[in-house]
Amino acid sequence: MADHPPGVPQGPTGSAPADEEPLAGITVEDVREAHKLLSGVSRATAMEGSRYLSGLVGAPVHLKCENLQRTGSFKIRGAYVRIARLSAQERAAGVVAASAGNHAQGVALAASLLGVRSTVFMPVGAPLPKVAATREYGAEVRLHGHVVDETLAAAQEYARQTGAVFIHPFDHRDIIAGQGTVGLEILEQCPEVRTVVVGVGGGGLAAGIALAVKSLRPDVKVVGVQAAAAACYPPSLAAGRPVAVEPLTTMADGIKVGRPGDVPFGIVNALVDEVRTVSEDELSSALLLCLERAKLVVEPAGASPVAALLSAPRSFEGPVVAVLSGGNVDPLLMQRILRHGMAAAGRYLSLRLRLTDRPGALANLLGILSVVDANVLDVGHVRTDPRLGLTEVEVELHLETKGPVHCTEVRDALREAGYDVVAD
């Protein structure tokens, strides 16, 4: 967890005054103008209550469902405002963007709605559904590079060669003003809110929400959340300036950013009360909870605020609004994440154990699992490993279980029956 760093000018409620330089000249009036501009374009997404999370937190918890926004995420807000404010000459040159998913779709739709030609560079390995959706929204898609940095460089080179306007995903005042409209809707839909929790990548959404909320309700806390494997804000806040980190692999690719944007960083530094980090297990558990309890399909980055609530539920003052920033998740990735989430929640158990290779041995093993009510999903046999004895076989089991206590019961039952559990 990274609290607000020392040395930043503080107002009486822990936030910098709205007219100071760190806010990059953006005011709540800019956000209001963006809100007018988005009328009839973006949706005022639903605010859904969560009884389960409310019980954990001990106060009302509401989910701001930007996963139900057009293009499946909040990105259409900032992209539309940015492109709409281009000059006629700039529009004629077209726009270009680089993204693996949500920003790509937001730019593609916004440009189509405004009659502007768009080119979107995406990594070669981008999920096929996201590539197809970006094309369907009207963009010319070019696949380039295997990591986002390579894709970004290609898009910027294209802008230099063609004169197309590069639409940055978060580091521009118009983008931030557009994303800030989420904050205006939160205050309108839940006027009693005390804490807003939002995922943070480059910082555009968090900066916009913090600017809107703190300008109108400085008593409301704004808490940012990053994946622990890709957390560039904690060291940056500690240093008082954007610091680049090497992001590791995380399922939350929507907030996997190596360096905060210069413009959003100043706002986050001044107005966001704290930035927390969550683990991969917490992210997958949050995604599973959104699906099972709230009946909402949410991508890992969008579920990060829920992950923070699950990790330390009693540390948030309610009522709480958690922003579900997006719902664009590849079905194959969803399958893997759900399995990971089930394992983290004690609902899925993998075991390897050794038994004597004789007729009936496997049937006896499965009989024990039946007694403890563990559902067998998959069984694998290994007979040729040099570590095995001549009459031994190693069996790998994938089981559906009912929680951590049940997992312990399964292991204990197998050990009591004399089985050597090699690993789980």
Tab-separated table of C-alpha atoms in Angstrom, residues 155-355:
chain	number	residue	atom	x	y	z
A	155	ALA	CA	1.762	3.846	-33.969
A	156	GLN	CA	3.863	6.908	-33.139
A	157	GLU	CA	6.016	6.375	-36.237
A	158	TYR	CA	2.838	6.105	-38.323
A	159	ALA	CA	1.673	9.433	-36.844
A	160	ARG	CA	4.977	11.086	-37.788
A	161	GLN	CA	4.853	9.759	-41.349
A	162	THR	CA	1.188	10.459	-42.091
A	163	GLY	CA	0.285	13.414	-39.880
A	164	ALA	CA	-2.438	11.400	-38.148
A	165	VAL	CA	-3.160	12.528	-34.581
A	166	PHE	CA	-1.921	10.066	-31.973
A	167	ILE	CA	-4.628	9.398	-29.354
A	168	HIS	CA	-2.887	8.527	-26.108
A	169	PRO	CA	-4.806	6.140	-23.832
A	170	PHE	CA	-4.417	8.269	-20.685
A	171	ASP	CA	-1.838	11.071	-20.920
A	172	HIS	CA	-3.969	13.960	-22.203
A	173	ARG	CA	-6.259	16.464	-20.505
A	174	ASP	CA	-9.231	15.734	-22.809
A	175	ILE	CA	-8.939	12.009	-22.110
A	176	ILE	CA	-8.938	12.704	-18.364
A	177	ALA	CA	-11.903	15.076	-18.619
A	178	GLY	CA	-13.868	12.398	-20.470
A	179	GLN	CA	-13.044	9.697	-17.936
A	180	GLY	CA	-13.983	12.117	-15.152
A	181	THR	CA	-17.623	11.909	-16.229
A	182	VAL	CA	-17.712	8.562	-14.398
A	183	GLY	CA	-17.137	10.548	-11.192
A	184	LEU	CA	-20.024	12.912	-11.923
A	185	GLU	CA	-22.340	9.936	-12.421
A	186	ILE	CA	-21.162	8.343	-9.173
A	187	LEU	CA	-22.056	11.456	-7.170
A	188	GLU	CA	-25.446	11.666	-8.864
A	189	GLN	CA	-26.294	7.985	-8.442
A	190	CYS	CA	-24.886	7.567	-4.927
A	191	PRO	CA	-24.822	11.001	-3.225
A	192	GLU	CA	-24.101	9.408	0.159
A	193	VAL	CA	-20.826	7.820	-1.066
A	194	ARG	CA	-17.841	8.041	1.291
A	195	THR	CA	-15.222	6.044	-0.648
A	196	VAL	CA	-14.650	5.463	-4.362
A	197	VAL	CA	-12.365	2.569	-5.341
A	198	VAL	CA	-10.956	2.480	-8.872
A	199	GLY	CA	-8.352	0.491	-10.779
A	200	VAL	CA	-5.217	2.349	-11.899
A	201	GLY	CA	-3.050	1.727	-14.943
A	202	GLY	CA	-1.628	4.868	-16.487
A	203	GLY	CA	-3.954	6.874	-14.265
A	204	GLY	CA	-6.441	8.512	-16.643
A	205	LEU	CA	-9.594	7.072	-15.085
A	206	ALA	CA	-8.429	7.547	-11.489
A	207	ALA	CA	-7.320	11.116	-12.215
A	208	GLY	CA	-10.614	12.023	-13.886
A	209	ILE	CA	-12.746	10.505	-11.149
A	210	ALA	CA	-10.647	12.084	-8.392
A	211	LEU	CA	-10.841	15.498	-10.049
A	212	ALA	CA	-14.631	15.357	-10.422
A	213	VAL	CA	-15.349	13.848	-7.013
A	214	LYS	CA	-12.895	15.893	-4.941
A	215	SER	CA	-13.939	19.169	-6.587
A	216	LEU	CA	-17.561	18.629	-5.577
A	217	ARG	CA	-17.181	16.414	-2.489
A	218	PRO	CA	-13.720	16.824	-0.948
A	219	ASP	CA	-14.804	14.652	2.003
A	220	VAL	CA	-15.025	11.536	-0.226
A	221	LYS	CA	-11.957	9.286	-0.255
A	222	VAL	CA	-10.624	8.029	-3.586
A	223	VAL	CA	-8.599	4.805	-3.431
A	224	GLY	CA	-6.639	3.520	-6.417
A	225	VAL	CA	-5.830	-0.150	-6.989
A	226	GLN	CA	-3.007	-1.692	-9.021
A	227	ALA	CA	-1.947	-5.256	-9.734
A	228	ALA	CA	1.069	-5.983	-7.538
A	229	ALA	CA	2.935	-7.355	-10.557
A	230	ALA	CA	2.535	-4.085	-12.482
A	231	ALA	CA	2.441	-1.351	-9.860
A	232	CYS	CA	4.142	1.789	-11.141
A	233	TYR	CA	2.276	4.245	-8.931
A	234	PRO	CA	3.525	3.305	-5.424
A	235	PRO	CA	7.206	3.989	-6.256
A	236	SER	CA	6.233	7.035	-8.303
A	237	LEU	CA	4.174	8.516	-5.477
A	238	ALA	CA	7.018	7.848	-3.062
A	239	ALA	CA	9.446	9.644	-5.398
A	240	GLY	CA	7.053	12.491	-6.153
A	241	ARG	CA	7.451	12.000	-9.915
A	242	PRO	CA	6.614	9.335	-12.522
A	243	VAL	CA	8.988	6.384	-12.199
A	244	ALA	CA	9.264	3.613	-14.791
A	245	VAL	CA	9.100	0.005	-13.615
A	246	GLU	CA	9.321	-3.251	-15.528
A	247	PRO	CA	5.813	-4.720	-15.257
A	248	LEU	CA	5.690	-8.470	-14.719
A	249	THR	CA	3.116	-10.870	-16.065
A	250	THR	CA	-0.365	-10.177	-14.729
A	251	MET	CA	-3.828	-11.267	-15.766
A	252	ALA	CA	-4.918	-7.618	-15.381
A	253	ASP	CA	-3.529	-6.523	-18.741
A	254	GLY	CA	-5.865	-3.518	-18.794
A	255	ILE	CA	-3.866	-1.857	-16.005
A	256	LYS	CA	-0.437	-3.236	-16.928
A	257	VAL	CA	1.455	0.012	-17.442
A	258	GLY	CA	5.173	0.543	-16.815
A	259	ARG	CA	5.076	4.292	-16.114
A	260	PRO	CA	2.364	6.727	-14.996
A	261	GLY	CA	1.313	9.393	-17.472
A	262	ASP	CA	2.736	12.818	-16.698
A	263	VAL	CA	-0.660	14.550	-16.781
A	264	PRO	CA	-2.659	12.023	-14.710
A	265	PHE	CA	0.206	11.562	-12.249
A	266	GLY	CA	-0.010	15.164	-11.062
A	267	ILE	CA	-3.724	14.762	-10.355
A	268	VAL	CA	-3.403	11.350	-8.711
A	269	ASN	CA	-0.511	12.633	-6.611
A	270	ALA	CA	-2.592	15.580	-5.425
A	271	LEU	CA	-6.060	14.104	-5.056
A	272	VAL	CA	-6.052	10.308	-4.703
A	273	ASP	CA	-5.896	9.395	-1.022
A	274	GLU	CA	-3.984	6.140	-1.431
A	275	VAL	CA	-3.007	3.471	-3.947
A	276	ARG	CA	-3.174	-0.180	-2.937
A	277	THR	CA	-1.933	-3.306	-4.691
A	278	VAL	CA	-3.646	-6.692	-5.079
A	279	SER	CA	-2.279	-10.138	-5.887
A	280	GLU	CA	-3.134	-12.412	-8.800
A	281	ASP	CA	-5.078	-14.703	-6.446
A	282	GLU	CA	-7.121	-11.741	-5.217
A	283	LEU	CA	-7.821	-10.631	-8.790
A	284	SER	CA	-9.037	-14.039	-9.888
A	285	SER	CA	-11.173	-14.431	-6.750
A	286	ALA	CA	-12.716	-11.010	-7.434
A	287	LEU	CA	-13.527	-11.915	-11.032
A	288	LEU	CA	-15.155	-15.147	-9.872
A	289	LEU	CA	-17.168	-13.254	-7.252
A	290	CYS	CA	-18.423	-10.742	-9.832
A	291	LEU	CA	-19.545	-13.589	-12.057
A	292	GLU	CA	-21.171	-15.740	-9.389
A	293	ARG	CA	-22.584	-13.175	-6.981
A	294	ALA	CA	-23.254	-10.109	-9.145
A	295	LYS	CA	-23.880	-11.974	-12.432
A	296	LEU	CA	-21.479	-9.577	-14.160
A	297	VAL	CA	-18.738	-10.444	-16.653
A	298	VAL	CA	-15.758	-8.310	-15.644
A	299	GLU	CA	-12.183	-8.397	-16.894
A	300	PRO	CA	-9.369	-8.735	-14.304
A	301	ALA	CA	-8.431	-5.027	-14.455
A	302	GLY	CA	-12.088	-4.121	-13.960
A	303	ALA	CA	-12.330	-6.439	-10.964
A	304	SER	CA	-9.307	-4.892	-9.195
A	305	PRO	CA	-11.436	-2.649	-6.910
A	306	VAL	CA	-13.400	-5.715	-5.803
A	307	ALA	CA	-10.098	-7.501	-5.161
A	308	ALA	CA	-9.071	-4.646	-2.867
A	309	LEU	CA	-12.368	-4.904	-0.981
A	310	LEU	CA	-11.880	-8.646	-0.545
A	311	SER	CA	-8.288	-8.255	0.690
A	312	ALA	CA	-9.076	-5.771	3.484
A	313	PRO	CA	-12.841	-5.259	3.669
A	314	ARG	CA	-12.980	-3.463	7.013
A	315	SER	CA	-10.484	-0.789	5.955
A	316	PHE	CA	-12.992	1.071	3.753
A	317	GLU	CA	-15.438	3.668	5.006
A	318	GLY	CA	-18.877	3.163	3.488
A	319	PRO	CA	-20.921	3.618	1.504
A	320	VAL	CA	-18.367	2.427	-1.048
A	321	VAL	CA	-18.552	2.610	-4.832
A	322	ALA	CA	-16.278	0.169	-6.685
A	323	VAL	CA	-15.770	1.032	-10.359
A	324	LEU	CA	-15.897	-2.025	-12.627
A	325	SER	CA	-13.953	-0.394	-15.444
A	326	GLY	CA	-14.343	-3.016	-18.171
A	327	GLY	CA	-15.724	-6.376	-19.219
A	328	ASN	CA	-13.708	-7.260	-22.313
A	329	VAL	CA	-12.097	-10.586	-21.551
A	330	ASP	CA	-11.101	-13.278	-24.027
A	331	PRO	CA	-13.141	-16.475	-23.419
A	332	LEU	CA	-10.015	-18.639	-23.302
A	333	LEU	CA	-8.405	-16.317	-20.751
A	334	MET	CA	-11.660	-16.285	-18.791
A	335	GLN	CA	-11.569	-20.082	-18.619
A	336	ARG	CA	-8.036	-20.042	-17.188
A	337	ILE	CA	-8.807	-17.217	-14.784
A	338	LEU	CA	-11.924	-18.930	-13.466
A	339	ARG	CA	-9.960	-22.091	-12.798
A	340	HIS	CA	-7.311	-19.993	-11.015
A	341	GLY	CA	-10.017	-18.225	-9.039
A	342	MET	CA	-11.646	-21.486	-8.047
A	343	ALA	CA	-8.291	-22.800	-6.845
A	344	ALA	CA	-7.651	-19.605	-4.848
A	345	ALA	CA	-11.099	-19.951	-3.266
A	346	GLY	CA	-10.532	-23.616	-2.381
A	347	ARG	CA	-13.038	-24.755	-4.995
A	348	TYR	CA	-10.533	-26.545	-7.207
A	349	LEU	CA	-7.794	-28.887	-5.996
A	350	SER	CA	-4.961	-30.521	-7.935
A	351	LEU	CA	-3.095	-33.439	-6.349
A	352	ARG	CA	-0.342	-35.837	-7.358
A	353	LEU	CA	0.047	-39.046	-5.432
A	354	ARG	CA	1.663	-42.475	-5.809
A	355	LEU	CA	0.035	-45.864	-5.569
